[in-house]
Amino acid sequence: MSIPSPVPSQVEQSYNLAKQRYADFGVDTDAAIQAALDIPVSLHCWQTDDVGGLENAGKDIAGAGIMATGNYPGKARNGDEIRSDLGKVMDLLPGVQRVNLHASYAETGGDPVDRDEQRPEHFANWVEWAKDRRIGLDFNTTFFAHPKADDGYTLAHPNSEIRSFWIRHGIACRHIAEHMGRELGPCVLNHWIPDGCKDYPADRWTARRHLVASYDEMFDAKHGIDTSLCIDAVESKLFGLGSEEYVTGSAEFYSNYALSRDMVLCLDMGHFHPTETIHDKISAHLTFHKKLLIHTSRPVRWDSDHVVTFSDDVRNVFMEIARGQAWDRVIIALDFFDASINRVGAYVVGTRATRKAILYSLLDPTSLLKTYEEEGKNAQRLGLMEDFKTMPFGAVWDMLCTRAEVPPASAWIPEMEAYEAGVLAERG
Ligand code: RNT
Ligand code: ZN
């Protein structure tokens, strides 16, 4: 069946009605749309190829507890295909986007370049492309999919030579991120390591001591990296495949590390206990930390990286940021990968859900809710929160898409299908 899509006059009419409904509560929908469009969301490159990377094209070696399941056809096989897919995705997304790369997406022209020898020129194609598209780039160290990560430890490894190798990788990435920052504006460099083990370790302490020492060496000012261009963040995790009992870089570890070193703390929505959500952590952390990086993701049982949907969890995260007026203290990036569905579609669904949640949070009647709260009118507070869930939000979203000149509602689906038939199908 073909997708019914609203025509511009319908979008306009529905919006005008919705605008009035929100205005009745003192909410300015035009301002919310503009603010929601201006907030940058960093698109992870790794949904295009199931976290494969470009170093060992054709081999599925994500490893280190990172596993994309499914074999939907059309996976990108090289840098040009990845950029083509991301370009198509961005054409279907409203608002300011950035692109977030992993070090494993280096393009070395076929030369074997190990992770500790990576240099800015290996990302020249990416920087050129980003300039053409007028977007910023973010970056990630890749401490997985490598023989020296095979036994589950990297920066916290018991062997000092292996630790040194990964420290050199971290420093190399900081130089690359600084370069991207100089070319394109400040670059967020996120660090996630898989280190941990499946069962009760006899010693939880030594690896954590090693990890602190390794990071301190990586982040030492002696490397001369301009930290206004390379903004380092550290990401915690609770468990992974093969690290179910112990993860060296846990939430507490990184919260303390980032706070004591004045760095950005990254919270991935999928890195907590299966029923634990992160919205309450935002005000707790931002009472002490300067900035947070959020990885918008969707945990489902053992998997931390399902495609993001417009869920309570995601809405609550952005509601907290909006209610605390903390937009300038939060960096938003996506982190999900699903190899079982059209990958362009996965991006569009997950990124649109994220921006929808941003818009939704900006349409919150916060001042009225706070007034009820001050007056002890908590039934009114709960009632208004409930009733706002069924306000004509979709009409405002469709207007946001229209103003951004991208398809409203589900009108992106036929475009995804055309790209699949014309481009992805050729990949066999
Ligand atoms: C892994 C972390 C990390 C990765 C990416 C590929 O659990 O969430 O952010 O998903 O770096
Ligand atoms: Zn993440």
Short mmCIF file of C-alpha atoms and ligand atoms in Angstrom, two decimals:
data_model
loop_
_atom_site.label_atom_id
_atom_site.label_comp_id
_atom_site.label_asym_id
_atom_site.label_seq_id
_atom_site.Cartn_x
_atom_site.Cartn_y
_atom_site.Cartn_z
CA MET A 1 0.00 0.00 0.00
CA SER A 2 1.15 3.54 -0.56
CA ILE A 3 1.68 5.72 2.47
CA PRO A 4 -1.01 8.37 2.98
CA SER A 5 0.79 11.62 3.59
CA PRO A 6 -0.69 14.95 4.69
CA VAL A 7 -0.76 17.64 2.00
CA PRO A 8 0.71 21.04 2.94
CA SER A 9 -2.69 22.66 3.51
CA GLN A 10 -3.63 19.90 5.98
CA VAL A 11 -0.35 20.35 7.84
CA GLU A 12 -1.03 24.07 8.01
CA GLN A 13 -4.64 23.74 9.20
CA SER A 14 -3.86 21.10 11.82
CA TYR A 15 -0.94 23.15 13.04
CA ASN A 16 -3.00 26.28 13.49
CA LEU A 17 -5.48 24.41 15.68
CA ALA A 18 -2.70 22.79 17.67
CA LYS A 19 -0.87 26.08 18.08
CA GLN A 20 -3.95 27.60 19.69
CA ARG A 21 -4.43 24.63 22.03
CA TYR A 22 -0.84 24.90 23.29
CA ALA A 23 -1.03 28.69 23.47
CA ASP A 24 -3.98 28.31 25.87
CA PHE A 25 -1.44 26.83 28.30
CA GLY A 26 1.14 29.52 27.62
CA VAL A 27 3.22 27.30 25.33
CA ASP A 28 4.67 28.92 22.17
CA THR A 29 4.80 26.23 19.47
CA ASP A 30 6.71 28.37 16.95
CA ALA A 31 9.48 29.00 19.46
CA ALA A 32 9.53 25.31 20.42
CA ILE A 33 9.85 24.23 16.78
CA GLN A 34 12.75 26.59 16.17
CA ALA A 35 14.53 25.58 19.37
CA ALA A 36 14.01 21.88 18.62
CA LEU A 37 15.47 22.30 15.12
CA ASP A 38 18.55 24.11 16.42
CA ILE A 39 19.67 21.45 18.92
CA PRO A 40 22.44 19.32 17.36
CA VAL A 41 22.00 15.55 17.34
CA SER A 42 25.08 13.52 16.45
CA LEU A 43 24.38 10.59 14.13
CA HIS A 44 26.53 7.55 14.78
CA CYS A 45 28.05 6.21 11.57
CA TRP A 46 28.00 2.58 12.75
CA GLN A 47 24.36 1.74 12.01
CA THR A 48 25.26 1.78 8.28
CA ASP A 49 27.42 -1.35 8.49
CA ASP A 50 26.56 -3.09 11.75
CA VAL A 51 29.65 -1.68 13.54
CA GLY A 52 31.88 -3.35 10.93
CA GLY A 53 34.35 -0.51 10.36
CA LEU A 54 36.59 0.00 7.36
CA GLU A 55 39.81 -1.64 8.48
CA ASN A 56 38.83 -5.22 7.75
CA ALA A 57 36.07 -4.69 5.22
CA GLY A 58 33.87 -7.73 4.80
CA LYS A 59 34.70 -9.33 8.15
CA ASP A 60 32.23 -9.16 11.00
CA ILE A 61 34.51 -8.61 13.92
CA ALA A 62 32.76 -6.07 16.12
CA GLY A 63 33.48 -8.28 19.12
CA ALA A 64 33.99 -7.10 22.67
CA GLY A 65 30.38 -7.65 23.52
CA ILE A 66 29.16 -5.49 20.68
CA MET A 67 27.01 -7.51 18.33
CA ALA A 68 24.55 -6.42 15.69
CA THR A 69 22.07 -9.21 15.01
CA GLY A 70 20.31 -9.72 11.67
CA ASN A 71 21.35 -9.85 8.05
CA TYR A 72 19.04 -7.47 6.25
CA PRO A 73 20.48 -6.82 2.78
CA GLY A 74 22.06 -3.52 1.80
CA LYS A 75 24.73 -3.05 4.44
CA ALA A 76 27.32 -0.43 3.45
CA ARG A 77 30.65 -1.95 2.36
CA ASN A 78 33.01 1.02 2.15
CA GLY A 79 33.39 4.67 3.08
CA ASP A 80 31.58 5.96 0.01
CA GLU A 81 28.57 3.74 0.66
CA ILE A 82 28.49 4.77 4.30
CA ARG A 83 28.57 8.45 3.32
CA SER A 84 25.89 7.89 0.68
CA ASP A 85 23.59 6.20 3.20
CA LEU A 86 24.20 8.87 5.84
CA GLY A 87 23.52 11.53 3.21
CA LYS A 88 20.18 9.92 2.37
CA VAL A 89 19.35 9.65 6.06
CA MET A 90 20.13 13.31 6.69
CA ASP A 91 17.94 14.34 3.76
CA LEU A 92 15.04 12.76 5.64
CA LEU A 93 15.81 14.28 9.03
CA PRO A 94 14.75 17.67 10.33
CA GLY A 95 17.12 19.83 12.35
CA VAL A 96 20.84 20.22 12.92
CA GLN A 97 22.77 16.97 12.56
CA ARG A 98 26.37 16.07 13.20
CA VAL A 99 28.07 12.76 12.35
CA ASN A 100 29.84 10.65 14.92
CA LEU A 101 32.69 8.42 13.68
CA HIS A 102 34.64 5.60 15.25
CA ALA A 103 38.39 5.25 14.79
CA SER A 104 37.69 1.95 13.02
CA TYR A 105 36.25 3.99 10.13
CA ALA A 106 39.72 5.21 9.09
CA GLU A 107 40.40 5.11 5.35
CA THR A 108 44.02 4.17 4.79
CA GLY A 109 43.86 3.42 1.07
CA GLY A 110 44.47 -0.28 1.68
CA ASP A 111 47.60 0.22 3.82
CA PRO A 112 47.55 -1.62 7.13
CA VAL A 113 47.66 1.13 9.75
CA ASP A 114 47.38 -0.08 13.31
CA ARG A 115 45.24 1.79 15.81
CA ASP A 116 48.20 3.41 17.52
CA GLU A 117 49.42 4.86 14.21
CA GLN A 118 46.21 6.49 13.05
CA ARG A 119 46.51 10.06 11.89
CA PRO A 120 44.19 12.87 10.78
CA GLU A 121 44.87 12.16 7.10
CA HIS A 122 43.14 8.78 7.47
CA PHE A 123 39.93 10.73 8.02
CA ALA A 124 40.46 13.25 5.22
CA ASN A 125 37.52 11.90 3.18
CA TRP A 126 35.25 12.32 6.17
CA VAL A 127 36.38 15.87 6.84
CA GLU A 128 35.93 16.85 3.17
CA TRP A 129 32.48 15.33 3.10
CA ALA A 130 31.50 17.04 6.35
CA LYS A 131 32.66 20.39 4.95
CA ASP A 132 30.56 19.84 1.83
CA ARG A 133 27.52 19.05 3.92
CA ARG A 134 28.28 21.82 6.42
CA ILE A 135 28.11 19.51 9.40
CA GLY A 136 30.38 18.92 12.38
CA LEU A 137 32.06 15.61 13.20
CA ASP A 138 32.40 13.80 16.51
CA PHE A 139 34.76 10.93 17.15
CA ASN A 140 35.27 7.76 19.22
CA THR A 141 38.28 5.70 20.17
CA THR A 142 37.82 2.06 19.07
CA PHE A 143 38.94 -0.26 21.83
CA PHE A 144 37.35 -3.34 20.27
CA ALA A 145 37.42 -5.40 17.06
CA HIS A 146 41.18 -5.80 17.37
CA PRO A 147 43.47 -8.72 18.33
CA LYS A 148 44.80 -6.74 21.30
CA ALA A 149 41.26 -6.50 22.69
CA ASP A 150 40.45 -10.18 22.24
CA ASP A 151 40.82 -11.24 25.86
CA GLY A 152 38.41 -8.60 27.07
CA TYR A 153 40.83 -6.00 28.46
CA THR A 154 42.44 -2.94 26.87
CA LEU A 155 43.40 0.13 28.94
CA ALA A 156 42.98 -1.95 32.12
CA HIS A 157 44.87 -4.99 30.79
CA PRO A 158 47.29 -6.68 33.20
CA ASN A 159 50.03 -6.51 30.57
CA SER A 160 51.64 -3.07 30.43
CA GLU A 161 52.58 -3.39 26.75
CA ILE A 162 48.97 -3.91 25.81
CA ARG A 163 47.92 -1.00 27.98
CA SER A 164 50.57 1.17 26.32
CA PHE A 165 49.34 0.22 22.87
CA TRP A 166 45.82 1.34 23.77
CA ILE A 167 47.08 4.51 25.44
CA ARG A 168 48.85 5.36 22.18
CA HIS A 169 45.58 4.73 20.34
CA GLY A 170 43.79 7.11 22.69
CA ILE A 171 46.38 9.83 22.16
CA ALA A 172 46.28 9.30 18.38
CA CYS A 173 42.49 9.74 18.47
CA ARG A 174 42.79 12.91 20.52
CA HIS A 175 45.04 14.38 17.82
CA ILE A 176 42.53 13.32 15.16
CA ALA A 177 39.61 14.81 17.08
CA GLU A 178 41.55 18.03 17.63
CA HIS A 179 42.17 18.19 13.88
CA MET A 180 38.48 17.63 13.13
CA GLY A 181 37.68 20.31 15.68
CA ARG A 182 40.02 22.76 14.00
CA GLU A 183 38.51 22.06 10.57
CA LEU A 184 34.85 21.86 11.53
CA GLY A 185 34.32 23.24 15.03
CA PRO A 186 34.66 21.49 18.41
CA CYS A 187 34.65 17.68 18.21
CA VAL A 188 33.39 15.47 21.05
CA LEU A 189 35.71 12.47 21.49
CA ASN A 190 34.00 9.68 23.41
CA HIS A 191 35.89 6.86 25.08
CA TRP A 192 34.27 3.52 25.75
CA ILE A 193 36.24 0.40 26.58
CA PRO A 194 34.89 -3.15 26.87
CA ASP A 195 37.12 -4.14 29.81
CA GLY A 196 35.54 -6.55 32.22
CA CYS A 197 34.83 -10.22 32.77
CA LYS A 198 32.11 -12.79 32.63
CA ASP A 199 32.27 -14.08 36.17
CA TYR A 200 33.34 -13.02 39.64
CA PRO A 201 36.89 -11.74 39.42
CA ALA A 202 39.10 -12.39 42.42
CA ASP A 203 40.50 -8.88 42.01
CA ARG A 204 38.30 -5.96 40.99
CA TRP A 205 40.84 -3.42 42.17
CA THR A 206 43.94 -3.73 40.04
CA ALA A 207 42.15 -3.23 36.72
CA ARG A 208 40.54 -0.06 38.04
CA ARG A 209 43.89 1.25 39.18
CA HIS A 210 45.33 0.47 35.76
CA LEU A 211 42.41 2.21 34.09
CA VAL A 212 42.92 5.41 36.05
CA ALA A 213 46.64 5.40 35.27
CA SER A 214 46.04 4.69 31.57
CA TYR A 215 43.51 7.50 31.21
CA ASP A 216 45.66 9.91 33.18
CA GLU A 217 48.46 9.23 30.72
CA MET A 218 46.10 9.57 27.72
CA PHE A 219 44.64 12.85 28.93
CA ASP A 220 47.91 14.38 30.16
CA ALA A 221 48.35 18.02 29.16
CA LYS A 222 51.86 17.21 27.93
CA HIS A 223 50.34 15.91 24.67
CA GLY A 224 49.49 19.53 23.87
CA ILE A 225 45.95 18.84 22.73
CA ASP A 226 43.63 21.81 22.60
CA THR A 227 40.73 20.72 24.79
CA SER A 228 38.48 23.43 23.43
CA LEU A 229 38.62 21.54 20.09
CA CYS A 230 38.83 17.95 21.35
CA ILE A 231 36.23 17.51 24.08
CA ASP A 232 36.88 14.19 25.82
CA ALA A 233 34.01 12.18 27.31
CA VAL A 234 34.05 8.83 29.12
CA GLU A 235 31.22 6.28 28.86
CA SER A 236 30.22 3.77 31.52
CA LYS A 237 28.55 0.41 31.13
CA LEU A 238 26.99 -2.08 33.51
CA PHE A 239 27.48 -5.34 31.63
CA GLY A 240 28.06 -6.69 28.17
CA LEU A 241 28.15 -10.03 26.41
CA GLY A 242 31.08 -11.72 28.10
CA SER A 243 31.37 -9.08 30.82
CA GLU A 244 28.21 -9.90 32.71
CA GLU A 245 29.60 -9.73 36.24
CA TYR A 246 32.31 -7.11 36.16
CA VAL A 247 32.89 -4.02 34.04
CA THR A 248 35.94 -2.03 35.05
CA GLY A 249 34.51 1.25 33.74
CA SER A 250 31.25 1.18 35.65
CA ALA A 251 28.91 4.12 36.26
CA GLU A 252 30.45 4.96 39.62
CA PHE A 253 33.97 4.62 38.28
CA TYR A 254 33.39 7.06 35.45
CA SER A 255 31.28 9.50 37.37
CA ASN A 256 34.14 9.86 39.85
CA TYR A 257 36.80 9.87 37.17
CA ALA A 258 35.09 12.52 35.03
CA LEU A 259 34.31 14.71 38.02
CA SER A 260 37.81 14.57 39.44
CA ARG A 261 39.39 15.25 36.00
CA ASP A 262 36.87 17.86 34.86
CA MET A 263 35.77 15.81 31.87
CA VAL A 264 32.43 15.08 30.23
CA LEU A 265 30.53 12.06 31.54
CA CYS A 266 28.63 9.97 28.97
CA LEU A 267 25.40 8.24 29.97
CA ASP A 268 24.19 5.64 27.49
CA MET A 269 20.50 4.88 28.05
CA GLY A 270 21.25 1.17 27.53
CA HIS A 271 24.02 0.87 30.09
CA PHE A 272 22.12 0.43 33.31
CA HIS A 273 20.07 -2.31 34.93
CA PRO A 274 17.38 -3.52 32.54
CA THR A 275 14.60 -1.62 34.30
CA GLU A 276 16.71 1.36 35.35
CA THR A 277 16.17 4.61 33.47
CA ILE A 278 18.45 7.65 33.31
CA HIS A 279 16.14 10.66 33.56
CA ASP A 280 16.58 11.00 37.31
CA LYS A 281 20.37 10.89 36.96
CA ILE A 282 20.51 14.07 34.91
CA SER A 283 19.85 16.59 37.65
CA ALA A 284 21.86 14.50 40.11
CA HIS A 285 24.93 14.52 37.87
CA LEU A 286 24.56 18.09 36.65
CA THR A 287 24.51 19.31 40.23
CA PHE A 288 28.20 18.36 40.23
CA HIS A 289 29.38 17.72 36.68
CA LYS A 290 29.65 20.52 34.13
CA LYS A 291 28.44 18.55 31.12
CA LEU A 292 26.89 15.26 30.12
CA LEU A 293 26.99 13.39 26.84
CA ILE A 294 23.84 11.35 26.29
CA HIS A 295 23.82 8.26 24.08
CA THR A 296 20.19 7.94 23.10
CA SER A 297 19.53 4.23 22.81
CA ARG A 298 16.94 1.60 23.74
CA PRO A 299 17.80 -1.33 25.94
CA VAL A 300 15.78 -4.51 25.38
CA ARG A 301 16.71 -7.38 27.74
CA TRP A 302 20.39 -8.17 27.07
CA ASP A 303 20.76 -5.72 24.19
CA SER A 304 21.57 -2.10 24.94
CA ASP A 305 21.26 -0.81 21.40
CA HIS A 306 17.81 -1.27 19.84
CA VAL A 307 16.55 1.50 17.55
CA VAL A 308 15.29 4.43 19.61
CA THR A 309 11.53 4.94 19.75
CA PHE A 310 9.38 7.78 21.06
CA SER A 311 9.10 6.13 24.46
CA ASP A 312 8.48 7.40 27.97
CA ASP A 313 12.15 6.80 28.73
CA VAL A 314 13.38 9.00 25.92
CA ARG A 315 10.76 11.70 26.51
CA ASN A 316 11.61 11.78 30.21
CA VAL A 317 15.30 12.36 29.46
CA PHE A 318 14.59 15.42 27.35
CA MET A 319 11.87 16.63 29.69
CA GLU A 320 14.47 16.72 32.47
CA ILE A 321 16.84 18.72 30.29
CA ALA A 322 14.08 21.14 29.28
CA ARG A 323 12.68 21.53 32.79
CA GLY A 324 16.20 22.19 34.11
CA GLN A 325 17.03 24.49 31.16
CA ALA A 326 20.20 22.48 30.76
CA TRP A 327 20.46 22.33 26.96
CA ASP A 328 23.88 23.98 26.94
CA ARG A 329 25.18 21.39 29.40
CA VAL A 330 24.07 18.32 27.48
CA ILE A 331 25.47 16.89 24.24
CA ILE A 332 23.15 14.55 22.35
CA ALA A 333 24.40 11.60 20.33
CA LEU A 334 22.72 8.43 19.12
CA ASP A 335 23.89 4.90 19.74
CA PHE A 336 21.91 2.01 18.30
CA PHE A 337 22.38 -0.60 15.62
CA ASP A 338 19.96 -3.08 14.15
CA ALA A 339 21.04 -5.33 11.28
CA SER A 340 17.59 -6.88 10.87
CA ILE A 341 15.80 -3.97 9.18
CA ASN A 342 16.53 -1.44 6.45
CA ARG A 343 19.40 0.50 8.01
CA VAL A 344 18.39 3.86 6.54
CA GLY A 345 14.97 3.29 8.08
CA ALA A 346 16.56 2.42 11.42
CA TYR A 347 18.35 5.76 11.45
CA VAL A 348 15.31 7.75 10.40
CA VAL A 349 13.08 6.13 13.02
CA GLY A 350 15.63 6.46 15.83
CA THR A 351 16.72 9.99 15.04
CA ARG A 352 13.22 11.28 14.40
CA ALA A 353 12.13 9.72 17.70
CA THR A 354 14.94 11.57 19.44
CA ARG A 355 14.07 14.91 17.90
CA LYS A 356 10.37 14.31 18.52
CA ALA A 357 11.18 13.83 22.18
CA ILE A 358 13.19 17.07 22.14
CA LEU A 359 10.22 18.91 20.62
CA TYR A 360 7.82 17.24 23.03
CA SER A 361 9.91 18.42 25.98
CA LEU A 362 9.91 21.97 24.65
CA LEU A 363 6.10 21.92 24.53
CA ASP A 364 5.86 21.02 28.21
CA PRO A 365 3.72 23.38 30.32
CA THR A 366 6.51 23.51 32.89
CA SER A 367 5.62 26.77 34.58
CA LEU A 368 2.01 25.70 35.14
CA LEU A 369 3.16 22.33 36.48
CA LYS A 370 5.58 24.03 38.85
CA THR A 371 2.84 26.34 40.07
CA TYR A 372 0.60 23.36 40.85
CA GLU A 373 3.51 21.77 42.65
CA GLU A 374 4.18 24.84 44.77
CA GLU A 375 0.52 24.95 45.69
CA GLY A 376 0.46 21.27 46.64
CA LYS A 377 -2.02 20.53 43.84
CA ASN A 378 -0.52 17.23 42.88
CA ALA A 379 -3.61 15.69 41.31
CA GLN A 380 -3.74 18.69 38.98
CA ARG A 381 -0.03 18.26 38.27
CA LEU A 382 -0.44 14.57 37.43
CA GLY A 383 -3.59 15.24 35.44
CA LEU A 384 -1.99 17.90 33.29
CA MET A 385 1.03 15.70 32.64
CA GLU A 386 -1.36 12.97 31.49
CA ASP A 387 -3.54 15.22 29.36
CA PHE A 388 -0.50 16.67 27.63
CA LYS A 389 0.32 13.22 26.29
CA THR A 390 -2.72 13.43 24.03
CA MET A 391 -2.39 17.05 22.95
CA PRO A 392 -2.17 17.46 19.14
CA PHE A 393 1.57 16.93 19.21
CA GLY A 394 1.69 15.25 15.79
CA ALA A 395 0.47 18.42 14.12
CA VAL A 396 3.35 20.38 15.63
CA TRP A 397 5.82 17.68 14.60
CA ASP A 398 4.54 17.73 11.02
CA MET A 399 4.99 21.50 10.93
CA LEU A 400 8.53 21.12 12.27
CA CYS A 401 9.29 18.70 9.40
CA THR A 402 7.66 21.03 6.88
CA ARG A 403 9.68 24.01 8.08
CA ALA A 404 12.84 21.90 7.82
CA GLU A 405 11.79 20.90 4.29
CA VAL A 406 11.76 17.18 5.01
CA PRO A 407 8.82 14.78 4.63
CA PRO A 408 6.25 15.09 7.45
CA ALA A 409 4.57 12.14 9.21
CA SER A 410 5.37 8.85 7.46
CA ALA A 411 6.12 10.44 4.10
CA TRP A 412 9.79 9.48 4.52
CA ILE A 413 8.91 5.79 4.06
CA PRO A 414 8.45 5.90 0.26
CA GLU A 415 11.78 7.75 0.01
CA MET A 416 13.50 5.03 2.00
CA GLU A 417 11.89 2.43 -0.25
CA ALA A 418 13.05 4.22 -3.39
CA TYR A 419 16.62 4.37 -2.04
CA GLU A 420 16.44 0.69 -1.19
CA ALA A 421 15.25 -0.21 -4.70
CA GLY A 422 17.69 2.12 -6.46
CA VAL A 423 20.83 1.91 -4.33
CA LEU A 424 20.80 -0.70 -1.55
CA ALA A 425 19.48 -3.52 -3.78
CA GLU A 426 22.57 -3.19 -5.98
CA ARG A 427 24.75 -4.27 -3.08
CA GLY A 428 23.50 -7.87 -3.30
C1 RNT B 1 29.06 0.16 23.76
C2 RNT B 1 28.95 1.64 23.85
C3 RNT B 1 29.58 2.37 22.73
C4 RNT B 1 29.35 1.68 21.41
C5 RNT B 1 29.86 2.46 20.26
C6 RNT B 1 30.02 1.61 19.04
O1 RNT B 1 28.29 -0.51 24.64
O2 RNT B 1 27.61 2.03 23.96
O3 RNT B 1 29.16 3.70 22.72
O4 RNT B 1 28.02 1.37 21.18
O5 RNT B 1 30.97 3.14 20.61
ZN ZN B 2 27.02 4.16 23.84
#
